[in-house]
Amino acid sequence: MLTDATHDPALKSWVTSANDGATDFPVQNLPYGRFRRAGTDEPWRIGVAIGDQVLDLKLAREQCPWGEPAHALLAPLADGDLTGFMQLGREAWRSLRAALSAALAEGSEQAPFLELCLLPQAQAEMTLPCRIGDYTDFYTGIHHAVTIGKLFRPDAPLLPNYQWVPIGYHGRASSIGLGGPIKRPNGQTKAPAAEAPSFGPCRKLDYELEVGAFVGRANAQGEPVPIDEAEDALFGLCLLNDWSARDIQAWEYQPLGPFLSKSFASSISPWIVTMDALAPYRRPFTRPAGDPQPLPYLDGAFNREAGAIEMTLEVWLQTAAMRAAGAPAVRLSQSNLTDAYWTWAQMLTHHSSNGCNLQPGDLLGSGTLSGARPGTYASLMELSSNGTQPLALPGGEQRTFLQDGDTATLRAHCQHPGAARIGLGEVSGTIIG
Ligand code: MN
């Protein structure tokens, strides 16, 4: 997975908004999403984000001359079928990326045709990029695991399996959306001092900053994906907010893990940034001195050299009062995807290691990606020490957990000397009562 001409930081696009250095979607990115013109009931179409525009791939295939194999590779995308394109595999993904990069680059002879296939993102309504068949949430944020563990088990915050097994649980795919209004869930909770549980609105509603990975290539049931092939099964990344009802979770989670405390809503960002676009930001997978090395089935040459990804992750909060006063959102945390204890390849390989079949469009969540210091804590559970230490906000407000009217926004970008700055865009959700 080496970098190529599509990653050249000097590359510019004839779509001028892609060249401003601040956009998440320069020509080096080229993420896929599903959209239609806002205010219409037209069929959903697959598009590629470029600057502040969307390139409509249905129109682009019809209106613009393409060589082969690009013309053939665009066929499932023109049909609005992103998983159909995923199934074609990494060689196809890279080939179309090269063709799109050339077509959108400054000086392209295809520009006069493709200019007619652009829609401003401000005029596009987005939906989930594809049907998400299954959703699995991992727990790779070791600092999150330690900080949370300390709240409940000060003597032994990290459970003994953590450094050996990529911990995860099966989540709920049907309630994944793109954010927007998030209805405060009801559930069963029990205060420690209460004699019996009660049923009512969640009082400890939280966000979790995570990254999501879309599986691109299927494996047959009974045929695990070896770690050296895992990268070829990973299509791309998005942001994931794993909304969590901490009070419901605390009462229900033993012995089988989270259930209704997580399944009411999860939100992802609309654009899938391909693993190919992320090539310049790959980093070695390392373990702190003294930690056990992964078992052989989770260890591979590429994974050691470049299994990790450097990506800055942020959470922003704007309360209803801040919005009413015209005050901007405030950043609550900044952390990095390199805080993950396991790589995407290790998660995918472990997931399939028992013979479980993964499918194109399945979503894997990283788990909450916190760093070790308070400014890097990626949930309110950590920032407020489970509600015991309120967070001071600009304007005099305080927060332990989310109130109605609060908007939580996740953002992510990759930046490295010698590479362009690319971003994942954002995902935003507002709590309603
Ligand atoms: Mn989670």
XYZ file of C-alpha atoms and ligand atoms in Angstrom:
434
model
C 0.000 0.000 0.000
C 2.507 2.557 -1.176
C 1.755 6.131 -2.056
C 1.496 7.054 -5.727
C 0.829 10.082 -7.956
C -2.692 10.472 -6.481
C -1.132 11.421 -3.100
C 1.283 14.059 -4.497
C 0.772 17.105 -2.215
C 1.505 19.404 -5.182
C -1.488 18.043 -7.115
C -4.238 20.641 -7.639
C -7.770 20.357 -8.987
C -9.665 22.453 -11.520
C -12.373 22.508 -8.799
C -10.850 25.559 -7.118
C -12.441 25.023 -3.671
C -10.404 21.798 -3.426
C -7.161 23.807 -3.386
C -7.608 26.090 -0.377
C -5.478 23.990 1.976
C -8.238 23.904 4.606
C -10.856 21.715 2.915
C -11.216 18.119 4.091
C -11.684 17.095 0.468
C -8.702 18.081 -1.701
C -8.036 16.037 -4.846
C -5.774 13.729 -2.774
C -8.831 12.496 -0.785
C -11.718 11.476 -3.113
C -14.149 9.933 -0.569
C -17.405 8.221 -1.579
C -20.877 9.130 -0.312
C -24.535 8.777 -1.289
C -26.576 11.888 -2.005
C -29.413 13.502 -3.897
C -30.413 17.081 -4.609
C -31.894 18.451 -1.382
C -35.617 18.946 -1.432
C -36.245 16.274 -4.083
C -37.222 12.619 -3.874
C -34.829 11.634 -6.655
C -33.086 8.256 -6.323
C -29.922 8.330 -4.212
C -26.693 8.557 -6.185
C -23.066 7.832 -5.395
C -20.797 10.846 -5.476
C -17.216 11.810 -4.712
C -16.530 14.860 -2.533
C -14.147 17.389 -4.109
C -13.675 20.716 -2.312
C -17.165 22.030 -1.525
C -18.716 20.075 -4.429
C -19.986 16.545 -5.071
C -19.079 14.842 -8.339
C -22.183 12.915 -9.417
C -20.848 9.557 -10.649
C -24.010 8.647 -12.542
C -23.831 11.831 -14.590
C -20.060 11.542 -14.823
C -20.275 8.086 -16.371
C -22.938 9.212 -18.833
C -21.605 12.656 -19.774
C -17.850 12.244 -19.801
C -15.516 10.113 -21.932
C -13.601 7.557 -19.832
C -11.027 4.972 -20.774
C -11.167 1.410 -19.572
C -11.229 0.073 -16.940
C -12.648 3.283 -15.410
C -15.828 3.208 -17.511
C -16.583 -0.370 -16.416
C -15.634 0.303 -12.781
C -18.044 3.246 -12.658
C -20.999 0.990 -13.603
C -22.049 -0.109 -10.073
C -21.453 3.416 -8.755
C -23.629 4.919 -11.510
C -26.310 2.479 -10.336
C -26.029 3.862 -6.778
C -24.507 0.573 -5.549
C -21.399 1.289 -3.466
C -21.182 -2.257 -2.068
C -21.218 -3.558 -5.673
C -18.107 -1.449 -6.269
C -16.548 -2.592 -2.969
C -16.884 -6.210 -4.080
C -14.615 -5.542 -7.070
C -11.616 -5.427 -4.706
C -8.550 -3.323 -4.024
C -7.108 -3.327 -7.545
C -10.391 -1.892 -8.841
C -10.534 0.670 -5.994
C -7.012 1.874 -6.767
C -7.610 1.907 -10.491
C -10.715 4.093 -10.246
C -8.968 6.352 -7.718
C -6.215 6.962 -10.288
C -8.787 7.700 -13.004
C -10.798 10.086 -10.792
C -7.620 11.825 -9.652
C -6.512 12.413 -13.252
C -9.998 13.553 -14.282
C -10.261 16.077 -11.445
C -6.656 17.300 -11.650
C -5.770 20.705 -13.069
C -5.381 20.547 -16.847
C -7.603 17.470 -17.279
C -9.261 17.197 -20.696
C -12.308 15.740 -18.935
C -12.887 18.966 -16.964
C -15.341 20.549 -19.450
C -17.547 17.440 -19.203
C -17.263 16.922 -15.446
C -17.955 20.587 -14.660
C -21.553 19.772 -15.590
C -21.633 16.841 -13.134
C -20.922 18.857 -9.960
C -23.425 19.751 -7.260
C -22.503 22.097 -4.364
C -22.438 20.071 -1.140
C -24.648 22.797 0.348
C -27.374 21.705 -2.081
C -26.954 17.961 -1.444
C -28.844 15.801 1.022
C -26.710 12.911 2.255
C -27.743 9.446 3.392
C -25.847 6.347 4.588
C -23.226 5.491 1.946
C -24.437 1.900 1.702
C -26.585 -0.629 3.485
C -24.804 -1.572 6.711
C -25.431 -5.281 7.184
C -23.704 -5.791 10.511
C -22.023 -3.497 12.995
C -19.368 -4.554 15.498
C -17.911 -2.152 18.026
C -14.411 -2.806 19.343
C -12.713 -1.338 22.420
C -9.230 -0.488 21.154
C -8.812 2.803 23.036
C -6.561 1.535 25.824
C -6.421 4.922 27.591
C -10.238 5.018 27.557
C -10.330 1.463 28.930
C -7.888 2.382 31.713
C -9.604 5.670 32.644
C -13.041 4.022 32.752
C -11.621 0.961 34.516
C -10.094 3.164 37.228
C -13.553 4.550 38.047
C -14.803 1.072 38.929
C -11.681 -0.966 39.700
C -8.932 1.404 40.937
C -6.638 -1.518 41.750
C -6.998 -3.343 38.422
C -8.358 -0.954 35.786
C -7.378 -3.085 32.790
C -8.873 -6.572 32.664
C -6.331 -9.355 32.000
C -7.635 -10.215 28.506
C -7.288 -6.657 27.166
C -3.696 -6.868 25.939
C -4.334 -10.200 24.205
C -7.806 -10.032 22.631
C -9.255 -7.193 20.538
C -12.364 -6.794 22.734
C -15.654 -6.096 20.967
C -19.400 -6.635 20.991
C -22.033 -7.005 18.303
C -23.851 -3.698 17.829
C -27.080 -2.713 16.158
C -26.972 -1.769 12.445
C -30.565 -0.584 12.014
C -30.180 2.482 14.236
C -27.062 3.842 12.516
C -27.679 7.196 10.843
C -25.890 10.403 9.902
C -26.723 12.286 13.099
C -29.210 15.147 13.263
C -31.777 14.941 16.077
C -30.991 12.155 18.595
C -33.854 11.229 20.853
C -32.925 10.775 24.510
C -33.550 7.084 25.249
C -35.653 5.662 28.038
C -34.393 2.697 29.945
C -34.052 0.765 33.148
C -31.595 2.162 35.643
C -30.744 1.584 39.264
C -28.962 4.070 41.498
C -26.508 2.282 43.840
C -28.527 3.301 46.907
C -31.923 2.459 45.390
C -33.641 -0.747 46.452
C -35.080 -1.467 43.042
C -34.527 -0.257 39.482
C -36.862 2.169 37.754
C -37.735 2.976 34.141
C -37.419 6.455 32.648
C -35.341 8.915 30.592
C -31.579 8.384 30.528
C -29.823 10.834 32.893
C -26.256 10.064 31.819
C -26.328 10.476 28.060
C -22.862 10.545 26.502
C -21.070 10.581 23.160
C -18.127 8.364 22.216
C -15.615 9.591 19.657
C -14.765 6.627 17.462
C -13.592 5.876 13.953
C -15.574 3.419 11.833
C -14.181 1.106 9.134
C -16.215 -0.272 6.248
C -15.462 -3.846 5.243
C -15.064 -3.968 1.452
C -14.398 -7.609 0.641
C -16.304 -10.624 1.900
C -14.811 -13.774 3.379
C -16.721 -17.038 3.188
C -18.033 -18.514 6.416
C -15.406 -20.827 7.883
C -12.577 -19.071 6.036
C -10.755 -16.588 8.286
C -8.886 -13.635 6.736
C -5.131 -13.963 7.410
C -3.621 -10.738 8.710
C -1.521 -10.278 5.582
C -4.754 -10.156 3.538
C -6.776 -8.059 5.957
C -5.849 -4.708 4.409
C -7.351 -5.855 1.092
C -10.679 -6.405 2.848
C -10.839 -2.868 4.317
C -12.494 -0.238 2.101
C -12.309 2.967 4.118
C -12.952 4.990 7.271
C -15.562 7.393 8.627
C -16.279 9.066 11.958
C -18.533 7.215 14.391
C -20.365 8.574 17.427
C -21.411 5.629 19.581
C -24.038 7.469 21.674
C -24.120 5.820 25.097
C -26.593 5.829 27.995
C -24.178 5.375 30.917
C -26.834 4.839 33.594
C -28.633 2.197 31.540
C -25.276 0.620 30.665
C -24.132 0.415 34.296
C -27.207 -1.622 35.274
C -27.534 -3.871 32.212
C -23.971 -4.658 31.111
C -23.118 -7.601 33.331
C -22.607 -10.345 32.306
C -23.102 -9.985 28.534
C -22.015 -6.408 27.729
C -23.838 -3.345 26.363
C -27.354 -3.814 24.982
C -30.011 -1.078 25.029
C -27.528 1.501 26.346
C -25.973 1.652 22.868
C -28.534 0.422 20.340
C -30.863 3.450 20.322
C -28.619 5.437 17.943
C -25.155 5.546 16.411
C -24.069 8.282 13.994
C -21.484 8.206 11.210
C -20.057 10.893 8.930
C -21.423 10.632 5.372
C -18.159 10.261 3.392
C -16.055 7.086 3.333
C -12.384 8.054 3.064
C -10.725 5.090 1.377
C -7.798 3.229 2.911
C -5.961 4.090 -0.319
C -6.385 7.818 0.404
C -4.909 7.203 3.885
C -1.646 5.662 2.612
C 0.544 8.718 3.432
C -0.524 8.695 7.088
C 0.275 5.062 7.901
C 2.534 4.451 10.895
C 4.247 1.434 12.420
C 2.205 -0.624 14.862
C 4.079 -0.593 18.139
C 3.515 -1.842 21.659
C 4.720 -0.102 24.826
C 7.787 -1.771 26.352
C 6.730 -4.585 28.658
C 3.362 -5.200 26.958
C 2.816 -8.632 25.405
C 3.323 -8.908 21.648
C 0.266 -10.029 19.651
C -0.244 -13.757 19.111
C 1.097 -14.908 15.711
C -2.297 -14.763 13.939
C -2.458 -11.035 14.798
C 1.119 -10.318 13.729
C 2.231 -9.573 10.159
C 5.060 -7.756 8.390
C 2.885 -5.006 6.886
C 0.973 -4.602 10.131
C 4.236 -4.046 11.998
C 5.541 -1.563 9.415
C 2.400 0.420 8.708
C -0.637 -1.010 10.496
C -1.446 2.170 12.411
C -2.861 5.429 11.034
C -2.065 8.905 12.306
C -5.288 10.932 12.425
C -6.267 13.873 14.641
C -9.698 13.411 16.237
C -11.805 16.119 17.843
C -15.066 16.535 19.762
C -16.892 19.886 19.743
C -19.890 20.850 21.864
C -22.435 23.620 21.434
C -25.230 23.890 24.005
C -28.658 25.378 23.282
C -27.698 28.453 25.346
C -24.462 28.894 23.379
C -26.409 28.594 20.123
C -28.977 31.164 21.300
C -26.176 33.574 22.264
C -24.442 33.104 18.909
C -21.447 31.528 20.668
C -19.408 29.011 18.649
C -18.969 25.374 19.619
C -16.148 24.636 22.065
C -13.617 21.853 21.566
C -13.811 19.308 24.395
C -11.006 16.986 23.326
C -8.330 16.256 20.780
C -6.890 12.759 20.462
C -5.369 10.526 17.795
C -6.222 7.273 16.055
C -2.708 6.115 16.990
C -4.132 5.817 20.535
C -5.774 2.567 19.339
C -4.186 -0.533 20.898
C -5.078 -2.724 17.907
C -4.943 -1.969 14.172
C -7.825 -2.287 11.696
C -6.129 -5.331 10.174
C -5.921 -6.975 13.612
C -9.589 -6.198 14.309
C -10.723 -7.631 10.982
C -8.526 -10.719 11.257
C -9.598 -11.376 14.827
C -13.276 -10.898 13.890
C -12.987 -13.535 11.156
C -10.594 -15.825 13.064
C -13.408 -18.078 14.290
C -14.776 -18.408 10.768
C -17.280 -15.569 11.018
C -18.096 -14.247 7.543
C -17.764 -10.489 7.069
C -19.555 -8.766 4.226
C -19.113 -5.613 2.126
C -20.838 -2.783 3.954
C -20.241 -4.215 7.438
C -19.102 -1.529 9.856
C -16.382 -1.956 12.497
C -16.071 0.631 15.281
C -12.706 1.396 16.891
C -13.994 2.003 20.406
C -13.601 5.342 22.160
C -10.272 6.862 21.149
C -9.038 8.795 24.159
C -5.509 9.766 25.034
C -4.027 9.550 28.525
C -4.641 13.189 29.597
C -7.943 15.021 30.308
C -7.695 17.202 27.144
C -7.704 13.983 25.140
C -10.632 12.260 26.858
C -13.118 11.325 24.131
C -16.283 10.891 26.232
C -18.017 12.892 28.965
C -17.822 9.824 31.212
C -14.069 10.401 31.322
C -14.103 14.217 31.243
C -16.529 14.402 34.202
C -15.237 11.324 36.090
C -18.635 9.662 35.720
C -20.525 12.843 36.554
C -18.636 13.702 39.761
C -16.571 16.588 38.311
C -18.624 18.954 36.137
C -16.938 20.461 33.116
C -16.947 24.282 32.939
C -18.102 25.643 29.577
C -17.636 29.156 28.170
C -20.584 31.333 29.196
C -20.744 29.873 32.715
C -22.554 26.622 31.958
C -21.447 23.255 33.351
C -21.820 19.741 32.004
C -21.482 16.277 33.393
C -23.511 14.524 30.670
C -25.475 15.736 27.621
C -28.515 17.964 28.120
C -31.379 18.388 25.669
C -30.370 20.868 22.974
C -26.650 19.978 23.167
C -24.975 19.403 19.803
C -21.932 17.121 19.751
C -19.777 17.255 16.619
C -16.913 14.908 15.751
C -14.185 15.900 13.284
C -11.018 14.236 12.015
C -8.150 15.035 9.713
C -4.748 13.737 8.671
C -1.801 16.054 8.193
C 1.832 15.162 7.734
C 4.906 16.865 6.265
C 5.223 15.828 2.631
C 1.532 14.958 2.300
C -1.652 16.899 1.680
C -4.076 17.605 4.531
C -7.207 15.481 4.146
C -10.208 15.141 6.459
C -13.078 12.817 7.209
C -15.610 15.665 7.328
C -17.813 15.695 10.384
C -20.806 14.129 12.110
C -23.115 16.130 14.327
C -26.015 15.144 16.559
C -28.362 17.213 18.736
C -30.084 15.720 21.769
C -33.849 16.137 21.885
C -36.067 15.248 24.812
Mn -18.256 2.360 21.736
